[in-house]
Amino acid sequence: MQNRTTSSFDGVRIAYSISGEAATALVFIHGGMSDRSFWDAQHAAFADRFRVIALDLAGHGDSGRDRKEWGIPQFGRDVVAVMDAERVPRAALIGNSLGGPAAIEAALIAGSRVAAVIGVDTFQDMGRTMDAGPLRERAEAWRRDPEGSMSWMLGLLLHPDTDAGLYEDIRRRMSLTPVEVVYAMFCSFGGYGPEESARKLRVPVGGINGDVFPANVEAIRRVWPDYGVEVLPHTGHYPMLECPEEFNRRLARMLDRLGIAQTANLM
C-alpha cells in the first residue's frame, strides 16, 4: 500500500492510499468523522484483482482542513480529484454513510469512468431532504459537548453488544476529526437530498447494509428500479470493521452482480 496526496478543486490537500495495479479501481469513500483506514481490510482482500484506492475526504484523516465551503457535492469532487490524479479509467465507487451520496456526486462528475456505485449502510431512503434546523441544533450540541455527542451518535449507529474493543477504537478514530469540521459539515447538509442527483445516475447501484436502519427498498427502487441490497444480520453502521471477512464476501458478490470484473494490470 502506498500513501499519496493530491489537491482537490479548491486546493485542499487530499490524502489517499493505493494498492494493486489493475485498470479497474475500487474507490472507497468513508463516512463522516471516519477516515481511509476504515477500509484497510479491503486493500488486503481486493488488491490482487483490482486497483484499490481509499481517500480521506477534506477535514478527515490526513487531508487538509482549510475548506471554505463544505458539503456533500464538495466531497464528491474530492473523490474525482483522486481519480484524476491516478488517471483511473474505470471504477466502482463504494461509499459508507455520507460517502454514499458523495459517491453519487462523484459519479455524475466522472461520467463514463464510473461503472457502478455501491452504498455501505446508506441509501436507506431516497426521498428525504435534510432539514437545516435540526442539523444546526446538532452542530451546536457537538460544539458544546463533543464527548456526549459522540456517545449519542455511536449509540444510534452500533448494536449495544458491539465488541467493546472495537467500539473504543471506532470512537477514538472518529474523535480525531476537529469539532469545527464536524460543526461545518452538519451545517452544510441542510437542504441536501440525494434523490435529484440519484435520478441522474446511469450506472448500476447496489447496497450492503447493517440491520440497525431498515432500508425502504420500495422507495429506492422508484429511483433505481434494479437496486439490490444485501443486509448483514446483527451488524451496525461499519460492516467493513465489524465483520470484515463477511463484508468482503458480500462485496465481491455485489461487484460480480453489477458487472465489475477484474481487468488487466496497468503494468
Coordinates of C-alpha atoms in Angstrom, one line a residue:
M1 CA 0.0 0.0 0.0
Q2 CA 1.3 3.4 -1.0
N3 CA 0.2 6.7 0.6
R4 CA -0.1 9.7 -1.7
T5 CA -1.6 13.2 -1.8
T6 CA -3.3 15.4 -4.4
S7 CA -5.2 18.7 -4.4
S8 CA -9.0 19.0 -4.7
F9 CA -10.9 21.5 -6.7
D10 CA -10.3 24.2 -4.1
G11 CA -6.7 23.5 -3.4
V12 CA -7.3 21.4 -0.2
R13 CA -4.8 18.6 0.2
I14 CA -6.4 15.1 -0.2
A15 CA -4.6 12.1 1.2
Y16 CA -5.2 8.6 -0.1
S17 CA -3.8 5.1 -0.1
I18 CA -3.5 2.9 -3.1
S19 CA -2.6 -0.7 -3.8
G20 CA -2.9 -3.1 -6.7
E21 CA -2.2 -2.3 -10.4
A22 CA -5.4 -3.3 -12.3
A23 CA -7.0 -0.8 -14.6
T24 CA -10.4 -1.1 -12.8
A25 CA -10.3 0.6 -9.5
L26 CA -12.4 0.2 -6.3
V27 CA -12.6 3.6 -4.8
F28 CA -13.6 3.5 -1.1
I29 CA -15.2 6.6 0.5
H30 CA -15.5 6.8 4.3
G31 CA -18.3 8.4 6.2
G32 CA -18.4 11.5 8.4
M33 CA -15.7 11.6 11.1
S34 CA -14.1 8.5 9.7
D35 CA -11.0 8.1 7.6
R36 CA -9.5 5.9 4.9
S37 CA -8.1 3.5 7.5
F38 CA -11.7 2.2 7.9
W39 CA -11.1 0.4 4.6
D40 CA -7.7 -1.2 5.3
A41 CA -9.1 -4.8 5.2
Q42 CA -10.4 -4.1 1.7
H43 CA -6.9 -3.4 0.4
A44 CA -5.7 -6.8 1.5
A45 CA -8.8 -8.6 0.1
F46 CA -9.1 -7.0 -3.3
A47 CA -5.7 -5.6 -4.4
D48 CA -4.8 -8.8 -6.2
R49 CA -7.8 -8.3 -8.6
F50 CA -8.4 -4.5 -8.6
R51 CA -6.6 -1.2 -8.0
V52 CA -7.8 -0.3 -4.5
I53 CA -8.0 3.4 -3.5
A54 CA -9.2 4.8 -0.2
L55 CA -9.2 8.5 0.4
D56 CA -9.5 10.9 3.3
L57 CA -12.2 13.4 2.5
A58 CA -11.4 17.0 3.3
G59 CA -11.3 17.6 7.0
H60 CA -10.7 14.0 7.8
G61 CA -7.6 11.9 8.5
D62 CA -4.5 13.3 6.8
S63 CA -6.4 15.6 4.4
G64 CA -6.4 19.3 4.7
R65 CA -9.0 21.2 6.8
D66 CA -8.8 24.6 5.2
R67 CA -12.0 24.2 3.1
K68 CA -14.2 27.3 2.9
E69 CA -17.4 25.7 1.6
W70 CA -18.4 22.3 3.0
G71 CA -21.0 19.9 1.7
I72 CA -21.6 16.5 0.0
P73 CA -21.1 17.8 -3.5
Q74 CA -17.7 19.1 -2.5
F75 CA -16.8 15.7 -1.0
G76 CA -17.7 14.2 -4.4
R77 CA -15.2 16.5 -6.0
D78 CA -12.5 15.2 -3.6
V79 CA -13.2 11.7 -4.9
V80 CA -12.9 12.9 -8.5
A81 CA -9.6 14.7 -7.7
V82 CA -8.1 11.4 -6.6
M83 CA -9.4 9.6 -9.7
D84 CA -7.9 12.3 -11.8
A85 CA -4.5 12.1 -10.0
E86 CA -4.4 8.3 -10.6
R87 CA -5.8 8.5 -14.1
V88 CA -8.4 6.0 -13.2
P89 CA -10.2 4.8 -16.5
R90 CA -12.9 2.7 -14.8
A91 CA -14.0 2.5 -11.2
A92 CA -16.7 1.3 -8.8
L93 CA -17.3 3.9 -6.1
I94 CA -18.0 2.4 -2.7
G95 CA -19.2 4.8 0.0
N96 CA -20.1 4.3 3.6
S97 CA -22.7 6.6 5.2
L98 CA -22.3 10.1 3.8
G99 CA -19.7 8.5 1.5
G100 CA -22.7 7.1 -0.4
P101 CA -24.2 10.4 -1.5
A102 CA -20.6 11.6 -2.1
A103 CA -20.1 8.7 -4.5
I104 CA -23.3 9.7 -6.4
E105 CA -22.0 13.3 -6.8
A106 CA -18.6 12.0 -7.9
A107 CA -20.1 9.6 -10.4
L108 CA -22.1 12.4 -12.0
I109 CA -18.8 14.4 -12.5
A110 CA -16.6 11.4 -13.6
G111 CA -19.2 10.2 -16.1
S112 CA -18.3 7.1 -18.1
R113 CA -15.3 6.4 -15.9
V114 CA -17.7 5.2 -13.2
A115 CA -19.1 1.7 -13.8
A116 CA -21.1 1.3 -10.6
V117 CA -21.9 2.8 -7.2
I118 CA -22.2 0.7 -4.0
G119 CA -23.5 2.1 -0.8
V120 CA -22.5 0.7 2.6
D121 CA -25.1 1.3 5.2
T122 CA -26.5 4.2 3.4
F123 CA -29.3 4.9 0.8
Q124 CA -31.9 3.8 3.4
D125 CA -34.4 6.2 1.9
M126 CA -34.1 8.3 -1.3
G127 CA -36.9 10.8 -0.7
R128 CA -35.8 12.8 2.3
T129 CA -34.2 16.2 2.2
M130 CA -32.2 17.0 5.3
D131 CA -33.7 19.7 7.5
A132 CA -31.4 22.6 8.2
G133 CA -32.9 23.5 11.6
P134 CA -32.2 20.2 13.4
L135 CA -28.9 19.8 11.7
R136 CA -27.8 23.2 13.1
E137 CA -29.0 22.2 16.5
R138 CA -27.0 19.0 16.3
A139 CA -23.9 21.0 15.2
E140 CA -24.3 23.4 18.2
A141 CA -24.7 20.4 20.5
W142 CA -21.5 18.9 19.1
R143 CA -19.6 22.1 19.7
R144 CA -20.9 22.3 23.3
D145 CA -20.3 18.7 24.2
P146 CA -18.3 16.6 21.7
E147 CA -17.9 13.6 24.0
G148 CA -21.6 13.4 24.8
S149 CA -22.5 13.9 21.2
M150 CA -20.1 11.1 20.1
S151 CA -21.7 8.8 22.7
W152 CA -25.2 9.7 21.4
M153 CA -24.2 9.1 17.8
L154 CA -22.5 5.7 18.3
G155 CA -25.5 4.7 20.4
L156 CA -27.5 5.1 17.2
L157 CA -25.1 3.5 14.8
L158 CA -23.9 0.4 16.7
H159 CA -25.6 -2.5 18.4
P160 CA -25.4 -2.3 22.2
D161 CA -23.4 -5.5 22.4
T162 CA -20.7 -4.4 19.9
D163 CA -17.3 -5.6 20.9
A164 CA -16.0 -3.2 23.5
G165 CA -12.5 -3.0 22.0
L166 CA -14.0 -2.3 18.5
Y167 CA -16.3 0.3 19.9
E168 CA -13.5 2.2 21.7
D169 CA -11.3 2.0 18.5
I170 CA -14.1 3.5 16.4
R171 CA -14.7 6.2 19.0
R172 CA -11.0 7.0 19.2
R173 CA -10.6 7.4 15.5
M174 CA -13.8 9.4 15.0
S175 CA -12.9 11.7 17.8
L176 CA -9.8 12.8 15.8
T177 CA -12.0 14.9 13.5
P178 CA -11.8 18.5 14.7
V179 CA -15.0 19.8 16.3
E180 CA -15.1 22.8 13.9
V181 CA -15.0 20.5 10.9
V182 CA -17.9 18.5 12.4
Y183 CA -19.8 21.7 13.0
A184 CA -19.3 22.9 9.5
M185 CA -20.3 19.6 8.0
F186 CA -23.6 19.4 9.9
C187 CA -24.5 22.9 8.9
S188 CA -23.7 22.2 5.3
F189 CA -26.0 19.3 5.0
G190 CA -29.2 21.3 5.4
G191 CA -31.3 21.3 2.3
Y192 CA -29.4 18.4 0.7
G193 CA -31.3 15.4 -0.6
P194 CA -29.8 12.7 -2.7
E195 CA -32.8 11.9 -4.9
E196 CA -32.2 14.7 -7.5
S197 CA -28.7 13.6 -8.1
A198 CA -29.5 9.9 -7.8
R199 CA -32.1 10.1 -10.6
K200 CA -29.3 11.3 -13.0
L201 CA -27.2 8.3 -12.5
R202 CA -26.9 5.9 -15.5
V203 CA -24.9 3.2 -13.8
P204 CA -26.0 0.2 -11.7
V205 CA -26.3 0.7 -7.9
G206 CA -26.2 -1.7 -5.1
G207 CA -26.0 -1.7 -1.3
I208 CA -24.5 -3.7 1.6
N209 CA -26.1 -2.6 4.9
G210 CA -26.2 -3.5 8.5
D211 CA -29.6 -4.1 10.2
V212 CA -29.7 -1.1 12.5
F213 CA -31.5 1.1 10.0
P214 CA -34.0 -0.7 7.8
A215 CA -33.9 0.3 4.1
N216 CA -37.1 1.5 2.3
V217 CA -36.2 -0.6 -0.8
E218 CA -39.6 0.2 -2.4
A219 CA -38.8 3.9 -2.3
I220 CA -35.3 3.4 -3.5
R221 CA -36.5 1.3 -6.5
R222 CA -38.6 4.2 -7.6
V223 CA -35.3 5.9 -8.3
W224 CA -33.2 2.9 -9.2
P225 CA -35.5 0.1 -10.4
D226 CA -32.8 -2.6 -10.4
Y227 CA -31.4 -1.7 -6.9
G228 CA -30.5 -4.6 -4.8
V229 CA -29.2 -4.7 -1.2
E230 CA -27.6 -7.3 1.0
V231 CA -28.3 -6.9 4.7
L232 CA -25.7 -8.3 7.2
P233 CA -27.5 -9.6 10.3
H234 CA -26.7 -8.1 13.7
T235 CA -24.3 -5.6 12.2
G236 CA -24.2 -1.9 12.7
H237 CA -23.0 1.1 10.6
Y238 CA -19.5 -0.1 9.9
P239 CA -19.7 -3.6 8.5
M240 CA -16.2 -3.4 7.0
L241 CA -14.9 -3.1 10.6
E242 CA -17.5 -5.2 12.4
C243 CA -17.4 -8.3 10.2
P244 CA -14.7 -7.7 7.5
E245 CA -14.5 -11.2 6.1
E246 CA -18.2 -11.5 5.6
F247 CA -18.4 -7.9 4.3
N248 CA -15.6 -8.7 1.7
R249 CA -17.5 -11.8 0.6
R250 CA -20.7 -9.8 0.1
L251 CA -18.8 -7.0 -1.7
A252 CA -17.2 -9.5 -4.1
R253 CA -20.6 -10.9 -4.9
M254 CA -22.1 -7.5 -5.4
L255 CA -19.3 -6.4 -7.7
D256 CA -19.9 -9.6 -9.8
R257 CA -23.7 -8.9 -9.8
L258 CA -23.1 -5.3 -11.0
G259 CA -20.7 -6.4 -13.8
I260 CA -17.5 -5.1 -12.2
A261 CA -14.9 -7.7 -13.3
Q262 CA -11.2 -7.8 -12.9
T263 CA -9.3 -6.2 -15.7
A264 CA -5.7 -6.4 -16.9
N265 CA -3.0 -4.8 -14.9
L266 CA -1.6 -1.4 -15.9
M267 CA 2.0 -2.6 -15.7

